[in-house]
PDB file of C-alpha atoms and ligand atoms in Angstrom:
ATOM      1  CA  MET A   1     -33.286  14.714  80.834  1.00  0.00           C
ATOM      2  CA  ALA A   2     -31.878  13.453  84.101  1.00  0.00           C
ATOM      3  CA  GLU A   3     -28.197  13.027  84.831  1.00  0.00           C
ATOM      4  CA  PHE A   4     -27.194  10.492  87.473  1.00  0.00           C
ATOM      5  CA  ARG A   5     -24.454  11.392  89.938  1.00  0.00           C
ATOM      6  CA  LEU A   6     -23.040   9.352  92.796  1.00  0.00           C
ATOM      7  CA  ASN A   7     -21.321  10.571  95.945  1.00  0.00           C
ATOM      8  CA  ASN A   8     -18.347   8.192  96.137  1.00  0.00           C
ATOM      9  CA  ILE A   9     -18.018   8.543  99.883  1.00  0.00           C
ATOM     10  CA  THR A  10     -21.589   8.447 101.187  1.00  0.00           C
ATOM     11  CA  ARG A  11     -22.979   6.489  98.181  1.00  0.00           C
ATOM     12  CA  GLU A  12     -25.843   8.980  97.990  1.00  0.00           C
ATOM     13  CA  GLN A  13     -27.472   8.929  94.543  1.00  0.00           C
ATOM     14  CA  ILE A  14     -28.532  12.167  92.940  1.00  0.00           C
ATOM     15  CA  LEU A  15     -30.606  12.882  89.863  1.00  0.00           C
ATOM     16  CA  ILE A  16     -29.744  16.241  88.385  1.00  0.00           C
ATOM     17  CA  VAL A  17     -32.912  17.280  86.597  1.00  0.00           C
ATOM     18  CA  GLU A  18     -32.286  20.785  85.482  1.00  0.00           C
ATOM     19  CA  SER A  19     -35.399  22.694  84.684  1.00  0.00           C
ATOM     20  CA  ARG A  20     -34.789  25.596  82.355  1.00  0.00           C
ATOM     21  CA  SER A  21     -37.851  27.404  83.548  1.00  0.00           C
ATOM     22  CA  LYS A  22     -36.704  27.571  87.151  1.00  0.00           C
ATOM     23  CA  ARG A  23     -34.488  30.606  87.726  1.00  0.00           C
ATOM     24  CA  PRO A  24     -33.342  31.880  91.120  1.00  0.00           C
ATOM     25  CA  LYS A  25     -36.137  34.410  91.398  1.00  0.00           C
ATOM     26  CA  ASP A  26     -38.674  31.621  90.942  1.00  0.00           C
ATOM     27  CA  PHE A  27     -37.783  30.143  94.301  1.00  0.00           C
ATOM     28  CA  LYS A  28     -40.126  31.851  96.694  1.00  0.00           C
ATOM     29  CA  SER A  29     -38.192  33.545  99.449  1.00  0.00           C
ATOM     30  CA  ALA A  30     -39.511  32.586 102.842  1.00  0.00           C
ATOM     31  CA  GLU A  31     -41.337  35.340 104.652  1.00  0.00           C
ATOM     32  CA  THR A  32     -38.947  37.701 106.362  1.00  0.00           C
ATOM     33  CA  ALA A  33     -39.712  38.267 110.000  1.00  0.00           C
ATOM     34  CA  GLU A  34     -40.010  41.769 111.361  1.00  0.00           C
ATOM     35  CA  LYS A  35     -36.600  43.244 112.265  1.00  0.00           C
ATOM     36  CA  VAL A  36     -36.357  44.013 115.957  1.00  0.00           C
ATOM     37  CA  LYS A  37     -33.311  44.035 118.240  1.00  0.00           C
ATOM     38  CA  TYR A  38     -35.258  42.816 121.258  1.00  0.00           C
ATOM     39  CA  LYS A  39     -38.360  40.765 121.959  1.00  0.00           C
ATOM     40  CA  ASP A  40     -39.958  40.584 125.377  1.00  0.00           C
ATOM     41  CA  ASN A  41     -40.846  36.929 125.240  1.00  0.00           C
ATOM     42  CA  CYS A  42     -37.599  35.706 123.608  1.00  0.00           C
ATOM     43  CA  PRO A  43     -35.480  33.649 126.042  1.00  0.00           C
ATOM     44  CA  PHE A  44     -32.322  34.401 124.018  1.00  0.00           C
ATOM     45  CA  CYS A  45     -32.621  38.192 124.154  1.00  0.00           C
ATOM     46  CA  VAL A  46     -30.517  40.356 126.478  1.00  0.00           C
ATOM     47  CA  GLY A  47     -32.164  40.724 129.874  1.00  0.00           C
ATOM     48  CA  ASN A  48     -33.987  37.390 129.615  1.00  0.00           C
ATOM     49  CA  GLU A  49     -30.965  35.252 130.521  1.00  0.00           C
ATOM     50  CA  ASP A  50     -32.813  33.732 133.471  1.00  0.00           C
ATOM     51  CA  ASN A  51     -35.285  32.143 131.071  1.00  0.00           C
ATOM     52  CA  THR A  52     -32.726  29.779 129.538  1.00  0.00           C
ATOM     53  CA  PRO A  53     -31.373  26.527 131.005  1.00  0.00           C
ATOM     54  CA  PRO A  54     -27.877  26.720 132.606  1.00  0.00           C
ATOM     55  CA  GLU A  55     -25.172  28.638 130.724  1.00  0.00           C
ATOM     56  CA  ILE A  56     -22.188  26.622 129.495  1.00  0.00           C
ATOM     57  CA  PHE A  57     -20.090  29.345 127.897  1.00  0.00           C
ATOM     58  CA  ARG A  58     -20.108  33.035 127.074  1.00  0.00           C
ATOM     59  CA  LEU A  59     -17.921  35.367 125.047  1.00  0.00           C
ATOM     60  CA  GLY A  60     -17.633  39.076 125.746  1.00  0.00           C
ATOM     61  CA  SER A  61     -18.854  41.275 128.538  1.00  0.00           C
ATOM     62  CA  PRO A  62     -21.668  42.122 128.166  1.00  0.00           C
ATOM     63  CA  TRP A  63     -22.062  38.826 126.329  1.00  0.00           C
ATOM     64  CA  GLU A  64     -21.827  38.685 122.542  1.00  0.00           C
ATOM     65  CA  VAL A  65     -22.172  34.911 122.170  1.00  0.00           C
ATOM     66  CA  ARG A  66     -23.767  32.602 124.738  1.00  0.00           C
ATOM     67  CA  VAL A  67     -24.066  28.825 124.913  1.00  0.00           C
ATOM     68  CA  VAL A  68     -26.747  27.211 127.039  1.00  0.00           C
ATOM     69  CA  GLU A  69     -28.205  23.743 127.466  1.00  0.00           C
ATOM     70  CA  ASN A  70     -31.078  23.022 125.101  1.00  0.00           C
ATOM     71  CA  LYS A  71     -34.425  23.173 126.882  1.00  0.00           C
ATOM     72  CA  PHE A  72     -35.687  20.239 124.821  1.00  0.00           C
ATOM     73  CA  PRO A  73     -32.562  18.114 124.291  1.00  0.00           C
ATOM     74  CA  ILE A  74     -32.667  15.172 121.927  1.00  0.00           C
ATOM     75  CA  LEU A  75     -29.932  13.626 124.103  1.00  0.00           C
ATOM     76  CA  ASP A  76     -29.168  13.973 127.791  1.00  0.00           C
ATOM     77  CA  ARG A  77     -27.288  11.983 130.420  1.00  0.00           C
ATOM     78  CA  GLU A  78     -29.916   9.247 130.665  1.00  0.00           C
ATOM     79  CA  GLY A  79     -31.336   6.642 128.302  1.00  0.00           C
ATOM     80  CA  ASP A  80     -29.898   4.152 125.823  1.00  0.00           C
ATOM     81  CA  ILE A  81     -27.668   6.690 124.228  1.00  0.00           C
ATOM     82  CA  THR A  82     -26.394   9.693 126.120  1.00  0.00           C
ATOM     83  CA  GLY A  83     -25.053  13.032 125.048  1.00  0.00           C
ATOM     84  CA  TYR A  84     -25.097  16.805 125.379  1.00  0.00           C
ATOM     85  CA  HIS A  85     -27.310  19.173 123.429  1.00  0.00           C
ATOM     86  CA  TYR A  86     -26.446  22.877 123.518  1.00  0.00           C
ATOM     87  CA  VAL A  87     -27.816  25.989 121.870  1.00  0.00           C
ATOM     88  CA  LEU A  88     -25.341  28.649 120.796  1.00  0.00           C
ATOM     89  CA  ILE A  89     -26.905  32.114 120.755  1.00  0.00           C
ATOM     90  CA  GLU A  90     -24.954  33.833 117.989  1.00  0.00           C
ATOM     91  CA  THR A  91     -25.683  37.452 118.833  1.00  0.00           C
ATOM     92  CA  ALA A  92     -27.472  39.605 121.370  1.00  0.00           C
ATOM     93  CA  ASP A  93     -29.471  41.166 118.500  1.00  0.00           C
ATOM     94  CA  HIS A  94     -32.787  39.355 118.021  1.00  0.00           C
ATOM     95  CA  SER A  95     -32.867  39.730 114.230  1.00  0.00           C
ATOM     96  CA  LYS A  96     -29.261  39.766 113.053  1.00  0.00           C
ATOM     97  CA  GLY A  97     -28.726  36.966 110.531  1.00  0.00           C
ATOM     98  CA  PHE A  98     -25.254  35.744 109.512  1.00  0.00           C
ATOM     99  CA  HIS A  99     -25.588  37.771 106.302  1.00  0.00           C
ATOM    100  CA  GLU A 100     -25.899  40.946 108.366  1.00  0.00           C
ATOM    101  CA  MET A 101     -22.825  40.259 110.490  1.00  0.00           C
ATOM    102  CA  ASP A 102     -19.362  41.679 109.937  1.00  0.00           C
ATOM    103  CA  GLU A 103     -16.185  39.585 109.967  1.00  0.00           C
ATOM    104  CA  GLU A 104     -15.540  40.184 113.658  1.00  0.00           C
ATOM    105  CA  GLU A 105     -19.017  39.096 114.666  1.00  0.00           C
ATOM    106  CA  ILE A 106     -18.929  35.859 112.708  1.00  0.00           C
ATOM    107  CA  PHE A 107     -15.394  35.201 113.968  1.00  0.00           C
ATOM    108  CA  LYS A 108     -16.761  35.270 117.538  1.00  0.00           C
ATOM    109  CA  VAL A 109     -19.418  32.717 116.629  1.00  0.00           C
ATOM    110  CA  PHE A 110     -16.843  30.356 115.112  1.00  0.00           C
ATOM    111  CA  LYS A 111     -14.391  30.934 117.957  1.00  0.00           C
ATOM    112  CA  SER A 112     -17.179  29.857 120.324  1.00  0.00           C
ATOM    113  CA  TYR A 113     -17.880  26.731 118.229  1.00  0.00           C
ATOM    114  CA  VAL A 114     -14.220  25.757 118.565  1.00  0.00           C
ATOM    115  CA  GLU A 115     -13.991  26.444 122.314  1.00  0.00           C
ATOM    116  CA  VAL A 116     -17.186  24.560 123.171  1.00  0.00           C
ATOM    117  CA  CYS A 117     -16.346  21.585 120.923  1.00  0.00           C
ATOM    118  CA  LYS A 118     -12.897  21.364 122.528  1.00  0.00           C
ATOM    119  CA  LYS A 119     -14.476  21.153 125.995  1.00  0.00           C
ATOM    120  CA  LEU A 120     -16.977  18.541 124.831  1.00  0.00           C
ATOM    121  CA  TYR A 121     -14.291  16.341 123.281  1.00  0.00           C
ATOM    122  CA  GLU A 122     -12.470  16.314 126.645  1.00  0.00           C
ATOM    123  CA  LYS A 123     -15.385  14.401 128.181  1.00  0.00           C
ATOM    124  CA  ASP A 124     -15.066  10.618 128.530  1.00  0.00           C
ATOM    125  CA  ASP A 125     -18.612  10.008 127.332  1.00  0.00           C
ATOM    126  CA  VAL A 126     -18.252  11.956 124.061  1.00  0.00           C
ATOM    127  CA  LYS A 127     -17.209  10.249 120.834  1.00  0.00           C
ATOM    128  CA  TYR A 128     -18.525  12.723 118.284  1.00  0.00           C
ATOM    129  CA  VAL A 129     -19.539  16.396 118.224  1.00  0.00           C
ATOM    130  CA  GLN A 130     -21.694  18.013 115.571  1.00  0.00           C
ATOM    131  CA  VAL A 131     -22.212  21.761 115.047  1.00  0.00           C
ATOM    132  CA  PHE A 132     -25.101  22.833 112.866  1.00  0.00           C
ATOM    133  CA  LYS A 133     -27.462  25.679 112.167  1.00  0.00           C
ATOM    134  CA  ASN A 134     -31.039  25.530 110.918  1.00  0.00           C
ATOM    135  CA  TYR A 135     -31.880  28.923 109.469  1.00  0.00           C
ATOM    136  CA  LYS A 136     -35.580  29.795 109.276  1.00  0.00           C
ATOM    137  CA  LYS A 137     -38.606  27.661 110.025  1.00  0.00           C
ATOM    138  CA  GLU A 138     -38.508  25.876 106.654  1.00  0.00           C
ATOM    139  CA  ALA A 139     -35.047  24.544 107.567  1.00  0.00           C
ATOM    140  CA  GLY A 140     -36.108  23.410 111.016  1.00  0.00           C
ATOM    141  CA  ALA A 141     -35.534  26.431 113.266  1.00  0.00           C
ATOM    142  CA  SER A 142     -38.078  26.626 116.067  1.00  0.00           C
ATOM    143  CA  LEU A 143     -36.935  29.948 117.509  1.00  0.00           C
ATOM    144  CA  GLU A 144     -36.395  33.209 115.638  1.00  0.00           C
ATOM    145  CA  HIS A 145     -33.385  34.517 117.583  1.00  0.00           C
ATOM    146  CA  PRO A 146     -30.204  33.599 115.625  1.00  0.00           C
ATOM    147  CA  HIS A 147     -28.756  30.402 117.023  1.00  0.00           C
ATOM    148  CA  SER A 148     -26.826  27.254 116.178  1.00  0.00           C
ATOM    149  CA  GLN A 149     -26.841  23.898 117.914  1.00  0.00           C
ATOM    150  CA  ILE A 150     -24.105  21.627 119.175  1.00  0.00           C
ATOM    151  CA  ILE A 151     -24.774  17.965 119.858  1.00  0.00           C
ATOM    152  CA  ALA A 152     -22.217  15.654 121.439  1.00  0.00           C
ATOM    153  CA  ILE A 153     -22.904  11.954 121.360  1.00  0.00           C
ATOM    154  CA  LYS A 154     -21.498   8.922 123.138  1.00  0.00           C
ATOM    155  CA  LYS A 155     -21.641   6.709 120.069  1.00  0.00           C
ATOM    156  CA  MET A 156     -20.086   7.636 116.741  1.00  0.00           C
ATOM    157  CA  PRO A 157     -22.945   7.654 114.177  1.00  0.00           C
ATOM    158  CA  ASP A 158     -22.584   4.949 111.493  1.00  0.00           C
ATOM    159  CA  LYS A 159     -22.743   7.478 108.682  1.00  0.00           C
ATOM    160  CA  ILE A 160     -19.695   9.284 110.079  1.00  0.00           C
ATOM    161  CA  ASN A 161     -17.872   6.037 110.840  1.00  0.00           C
ATOM    162  CA  ASN A 162     -18.413   4.827 107.283  1.00  0.00           C
ATOM    163  CA  LYS A 163     -17.200   8.150 105.894  1.00  0.00           C
ATOM    164  CA  ILE A 164     -14.009   7.991 107.943  1.00  0.00           C
ATOM    165  CA  ARG A 165     -13.433   4.397 106.851  1.00  0.00           C
ATOM    166  CA  LYS A 166     -14.011   5.222 103.192  1.00  0.00           C
ATOM    167  CA  TYR A 167     -11.672   8.241 103.272  1.00  0.00           C
ATOM    168  CA  ARG A 168      -9.002   6.106 104.971  1.00  0.00           C
ATOM    169  CA  GLU A 169      -9.385   3.335 102.390  1.00  0.00           C
ATOM    170  CA  LEU A 170      -9.036   5.764  99.507  1.00  0.00           C
ATOM    171  CA  TYR A 171      -6.032   7.400 101.124  1.00  0.00           C
ATOM    172  CA  PHE A 172      -4.192   4.090 101.303  1.00  0.00           C
ATOM    173  CA  LYS A 173      -5.190   3.272  97.741  1.00  0.00           C
ATOM    174  CA  ASN A 174      -4.161   6.602  96.198  1.00  0.00           C
ATOM    175  CA  SER A 175      -1.619   7.890  98.754  1.00  0.00           C
ATOM    176  CA  ARG A 176      -3.581  11.093  98.775  1.00  0.00           C
ATOM    177  CA  CYS A 177      -6.469  12.674 100.653  1.00  0.00           C
ATOM    178  CA  LEU A 178      -9.521  12.530  98.373  1.00  0.00           C
ATOM    179  CA  MET A 179     -10.684  16.033  99.314  1.00  0.00           C
ATOM    180  CA  CYS A 180      -7.222  17.518  98.634  1.00  0.00           C
ATOM    181  CA  LYS A 181      -7.413  15.913  95.195  1.00  0.00           C
ATOM    182  CA  THR A 182     -10.998  17.100  94.619  1.00  0.00           C
ATOM    183  CA  ILE A 183     -10.125  20.663  95.600  1.00  0.00           C
ATOM    184  CA  GLU A 184      -7.129  20.696  93.270  1.00  0.00           C
ATOM    185  CA  GLU A 185      -9.298  19.414  90.413  1.00  0.00           C
ATOM    186  CA  GLU A 186     -12.094  21.889  91.134  1.00  0.00           C
ATOM    187  CA  LEU A 187      -9.600  24.770  91.082  1.00  0.00           C
ATOM    188  CA  GLN A 188      -8.346  23.604  87.675  1.00  0.00           C
ATOM    189  CA  TYR A 189     -11.794  22.931  86.239  1.00  0.00           C
ATOM    190  CA  LYS A 190     -13.225  26.210  87.651  1.00  0.00           C
ATOM    191  CA  GLU A 191     -16.846  25.554  86.602  1.00  0.00           C
ATOM    192  CA  ARG A 192     -18.041  24.643  90.074  1.00  0.00           C
ATOM    193  CA  VAL A 193     -15.919  27.164  91.984  1.00  0.00           C
ATOM    194  CA  VAL A 194     -17.839  30.050  93.520  1.00  0.00           C
ATOM    195  CA  TYR A 195     -14.866  31.772  95.106  1.00  0.00           C
ATOM    196  CA  HIS A 196     -11.388  31.035  96.369  1.00  0.00           C
ATOM    197  CA  ASP A 197      -8.391  32.759  97.837  1.00  0.00           C
ATOM    198  CA  GLU A 198      -5.060  31.349  98.992  1.00  0.00           C
ATOM    199  CA  ASP A 199      -6.526  29.579 101.976  1.00  0.00           C
ATOM    200  CA  PHE A 200     -10.125  28.559 101.296  1.00  0.00           C
ATOM    201  CA  ILE A 201     -12.327  27.410  98.455  1.00  0.00           C
ATOM    202  CA  ILE A 202     -16.111  27.737  98.101  1.00  0.00           C
ATOM    203  CA  TYR A 203     -17.534  25.369  95.493  1.00  0.00           C
ATOM    204  CA  CYS A 204     -20.705  23.559  94.502  1.00  0.00           C
ATOM    205  CA  PRO A 205     -19.966  19.835  94.933  1.00  0.00           C
ATOM    206  CA  PHE A 206     -20.337  17.534  91.900  1.00  0.00           C
ATOM    207  CA  ALA A 207     -22.937  15.390  93.683  1.00  0.00           C
ATOM    208  CA  SER A 208     -24.876  18.206  95.373  1.00  0.00           C
ATOM    209  CA  ILE A 209     -28.188  17.101  96.850  1.00  0.00           C
ATOM    210  CA  PHE A 210     -29.612  20.600  97.209  1.00  0.00           C
ATOM    211  CA  PRO A 211     -29.922  23.458  94.686  1.00  0.00           C
ATOM    212  CA  TYR A 212     -27.080  25.957  95.368  1.00  0.00           C
ATOM    213  CA  GLU A 213     -25.404  23.646  97.891  1.00  0.00           C
ATOM    214  CA  MET A 214     -21.916  24.906  98.755  1.00  0.00           C
ATOM    215  CA  ALA A 215     -18.857  23.362 100.399  1.00  0.00           C
ATOM    216  CA  ILE A 216     -16.372  25.653 102.103  1.00  0.00           C
ATOM    217  CA  ALA A 217     -13.022  23.986 102.790  1.00  0.00           C
ATOM    218  CA  PRO A 218      -9.397  24.829 103.548  1.00  0.00           C
ATOM    219  CA  ILE A 219      -7.141  24.338 100.519  1.00  0.00           C
ATOM    220  CA  LYS A 220      -4.341  23.011 102.717  1.00  0.00           C
ATOM    221  CA  HIS A 221      -5.085  19.668 104.319  1.00  0.00           C
ATOM    222  CA  LYS A 222      -6.533  19.753 107.820  1.00  0.00           C
ATOM    223  CA  SER A 223      -8.886  17.350 109.625  1.00  0.00           C
ATOM    224  CA  SER A 224      -9.978  19.216 112.703  1.00  0.00           C
ATOM    225  CA  ILE A 225     -11.007  22.724 113.687  1.00  0.00           C
ATOM    226  CA  LEU A 226     -10.133  22.136 117.344  1.00  0.00           C
ATOM    227  CA  ASN A 227      -6.519  23.265 117.081  1.00  0.00           C
ATOM    228  CA  LEU A 228      -6.995  26.240 114.756  1.00  0.00           C
ATOM    229  CA  CYS A 229      -5.382  29.470 115.958  1.00  0.00           C
ATOM    230  CA  ASP A 230      -7.435  32.683 115.985  1.00  0.00           C
ATOM    231  CA  ASP A 231      -5.988  33.747 112.641  1.00  0.00           C
ATOM    232  CA  ASP A 232      -7.080  30.485 111.025  1.00  0.00           C
ATOM    233  CA  ILE A 233     -10.523  30.695 112.604  1.00  0.00           C
ATOM    234  CA  ARG A 234     -10.831  34.237 111.233  1.00  0.00           C
ATOM    235  CA  LYS A 235     -10.026  33.091 107.686  1.00  0.00           C
ATOM    236  CA  PHE A 236     -12.359  30.128 108.053  1.00  0.00           C
ATOM    237  CA  SER A 237     -15.331  32.114 109.388  1.00  0.00           C
ATOM    238  CA  GLY A 238     -14.652  34.855 106.830  1.00  0.00           C
ATOM    239  CA  SER A 239     -14.968  32.290 104.023  1.00  0.00           C
ATOM    240  CA  VAL A 240     -18.235  30.947 105.400  1.00  0.00           C
ATOM    241  CA  LEU A 241     -19.511  34.526 105.627  1.00  0.00           C
ATOM    242  CA  LYS A 242     -18.542  35.035 101.994  1.00  0.00           C
ATOM    243  CA  ALA A 243     -20.595  31.977 100.975  1.00  0.00           C
ATOM    244  CA  ILE A 244     -23.574  33.251 102.978  1.00  0.00           C
ATOM    245  CA  PHE A 245     -23.260  36.666 101.262  1.00  0.00           C
ATOM    246  CA  LYS A 246     -23.178  35.005  97.840  1.00  0.00           C
ATOM    247  CA  LEU A 247     -26.316  33.044  98.666  1.00  0.00           C
ATOM    248  CA  ASN A 248     -28.076  36.084 100.071  1.00  0.00           C
ATOM    249  CA  GLN A 249     -27.177  38.386  97.187  1.00  0.00           C
ATOM    250  CA  ASN A 250     -27.846  36.006  94.334  1.00  0.00           C
ATOM    251  CA  ILE A 251     -30.665  33.807  95.591  1.00  0.00           C
ATOM    252  CA  GLY A 252     -32.119  35.693  98.540  1.00  0.00           C
ATOM    253  CA  ASP A 253     -32.665  35.449 102.266  1.00  0.00           C
ATOM    254  CA  VAL A 254     -33.542  31.780 101.951  1.00  0.00           C
ATOM    255  CA  PRO A 255     -33.746  28.968 104.532  1.00  0.00           C
ATOM    256  CA  TYR A 256     -30.681  26.768 104.842  1.00  0.00           C
ATOM    257  CA  ASN A 257     -28.971  24.130 106.946  1.00  0.00           C
ATOM    258  CA  MET A 258     -25.302  24.615 107.689  1.00  0.00           C
ATOM    259  CA  TYR A 259     -23.095  21.979 109.279  1.00  0.00           C
ATOM    260  CA  LEU A 260     -19.461  21.603 110.210  1.00  0.00           C
ATOM    261  CA  ASP A 261     -17.808  18.374 109.168  1.00  0.00           C
ATOM    262  CA  PHE A 262     -14.619  17.666 111.137  1.00  0.00           C
ATOM    263  CA  ILE A 263     -13.116  15.053 113.433  1.00  0.00           C
ATOM    264  CA  LYS A 264     -11.282  15.290 116.741  1.00  0.00           C
ATOM    265  CA  ASN A 265      -7.738  14.387 115.734  1.00  0.00           C
ATOM    266  CA  GLU A 266      -5.567  15.211 112.765  1.00  0.00           C
ATOM    267  CA  ASN A 267      -4.854  12.532 110.189  1.00  0.00           C
ATOM    268  CA  ASN A 268      -3.863  12.412 106.525  1.00  0.00           C
ATOM    269  CA  TYR A 269      -7.217  11.439 105.075  1.00  0.00           C
ATOM    270  CA  TYR A 270     -10.080  13.377 106.699  1.00  0.00           C
ATOM    271  CA  HIS A 271     -10.420  16.967 105.463  1.00  0.00           C
ATOM    272  CA  TYR A 272     -12.715  19.354 107.335  1.00  0.00           C
ATOM    273  CA  GLU A 273     -15.378  21.413 105.581  1.00  0.00           C
ATOM    274  CA  VAL A 274     -18.597  23.325 106.079  1.00  0.00           C
ATOM    275  CA  ARG A 275     -21.687  22.496 104.044  1.00  0.00           C
ATOM    276  CA  LEU A 276     -24.322  25.090 103.301  1.00  0.00           C
ATOM    277  CA  CYS A 277     -27.547  23.484 102.083  1.00  0.00           C
ATOM    278  CA  PRO A 278     -30.282  25.902 100.990  1.00  0.00           C
ATOM    279  CA  ARG A 279     -33.760  24.434 101.468  1.00  0.00           C
ATOM    280  CA  LEU A 280     -35.588  25.647  98.403  1.00  0.00           C
ATOM    281  CA  SER A 281     -37.219  22.385  97.478  1.00  0.00           C
ATOM    282  CA  ILE A 282     -38.447  19.643  99.727  1.00  0.00           C
ATOM    283  CA  ASN A 283     -37.299  16.067  99.330  1.00  0.00           C
ATOM    284  CA  ALA A 284     -40.546  14.182  99.536  1.00  0.00           C
ATOM    285  CA  GLY A 285     -42.046  10.726  99.071  1.00  0.00           C
ATOM    286  CA  PHE A 286     -39.904   9.513  96.214  1.00  0.00           C
ATOM    287  CA  GLU A 287     -36.654  10.512  97.920  1.00  0.00           C
ATOM    288  CA  ILE A 288     -37.663   8.974 101.250  1.00  0.00           C
ATOM    289  CA  ALA A 289     -38.689   5.733  99.570  1.00  0.00           C
ATOM    290  CA  THR A 290     -35.777   5.309  97.174  1.00  0.00           C
ATOM    291  CA  GLY A 291     -32.870   7.329  98.541  1.00  0.00           C
ATOM    292  CA  LEU A 292     -32.638   8.961  95.115  1.00  0.00           C
ATOM    293  CA  TYR A 293     -32.379  12.702  95.557  1.00  0.00           C
ATOM    294  CA  THR A 294     -33.555  15.091  92.875  1.00  0.00           C
ATOM    295  CA  ASN A 295     -31.665  18.341  92.422  1.00  0.00           C
ATOM    296  CA  ILE A 296     -33.184  20.756  89.918  1.00  0.00           C
ATOM    297  CA  VAL A 297     -30.165  23.091  89.689  1.00  0.00           C
ATOM    298  CA  SER A 298     -26.919  21.525  88.514  1.00  0.00           C
ATOM    299  CA  PRO A 299     -23.862  22.462  90.589  1.00  0.00           C
ATOM    300  CA  GLU A 300     -22.341  24.019  87.450  1.00  0.00           C
ATOM    301  CA  THR A 301     -25.334  26.326  86.958  1.00  0.00           C
ATOM    302  CA  ALA A 302     -25.457  27.023  90.692  1.00  0.00           C
ATOM    303  CA  ALA A 303     -21.800  28.100  90.792  1.00  0.00           C
ATOM    304  CA  LYS A 304     -22.272  30.340  87.772  1.00  0.00           C
ATOM    305  CA  ILE A 305     -25.160  32.154  89.433  1.00  0.00           C
ATOM    306  CA  LEU A 306     -23.517  32.318  92.860  1.00  0.00           C
ATOM    307  CA  ARG A 307     -20.186  33.620  91.496  1.00  0.00           C
ATOM    308  CA  ASP A 308     -21.685  37.009  90.577  1.00  0.00           C
TER     309      ASP A 308
HETATM  310 ZN1  LIG B   1     -34.356  37.298 120.902  1.00  0.00          ZN
HETATM  311 ZN1  LIG B   2      -7.085  16.807 102.456  1.00  0.00          ZN
END
């Protein structure tokens, strides 16, 4: 029996079709690559720095995080729509996934996100910056060495524009940020909450598109990550790490997409968050044709399993 759910902001339509037979262990874990600290032919490994395009940013000496231009950018300074496309090398260790990092290591990754995004937003030809990570081949990663990507674009994408407009509309209607309200309700309802402390909540959103999808958001209203102090970044990255641990422990070392959703300036209606979208099933023909997504694990079941 399918249950229909609608995302009120994006208008995405989701069919929750929970299959009793499908338990976490039934999702095949993607093959785990051999664990090595260094690979000769990897451009992101220590010692091979000359094999990457120009460096934009580095943290630590010797470097612990490095940001370089993408060798195959989807946007550059020419063409109909211009932009910047960077790769953020998260660690010097060729095989260290987020789930194997400690709090200090993931803090450095998030600190670098913030610093690089700040610089990008200072440019005249940048309207929007997106930080994301494709983990494993099945989620779109083309290189093994742990990395994220940052894309800055001259034109605000319509999807983001519409989201901002919708959040603003609802704020003026209800005199309240919708996400602040959602978070308060989720904390009361509890069923979709995976974890929370005083500052952050991890929950499985009501209209999740992906099985075990998680949102990680600050409980106190905030729109941007650009002006977070180190302490705030530490709490933020620590919460994301917690969500990654939960996924790794309870579901496995599975492919996922992670993205940061934030805007440049503070306002009363846009609330920043991180989305973690495990890629255990593939949206195929029907989804592409109709825009109806099928999710075979309800967010309530997902949260119950992830909470452990
Ligand atoms: Zn490497
Ligand atoms: Zn809010």
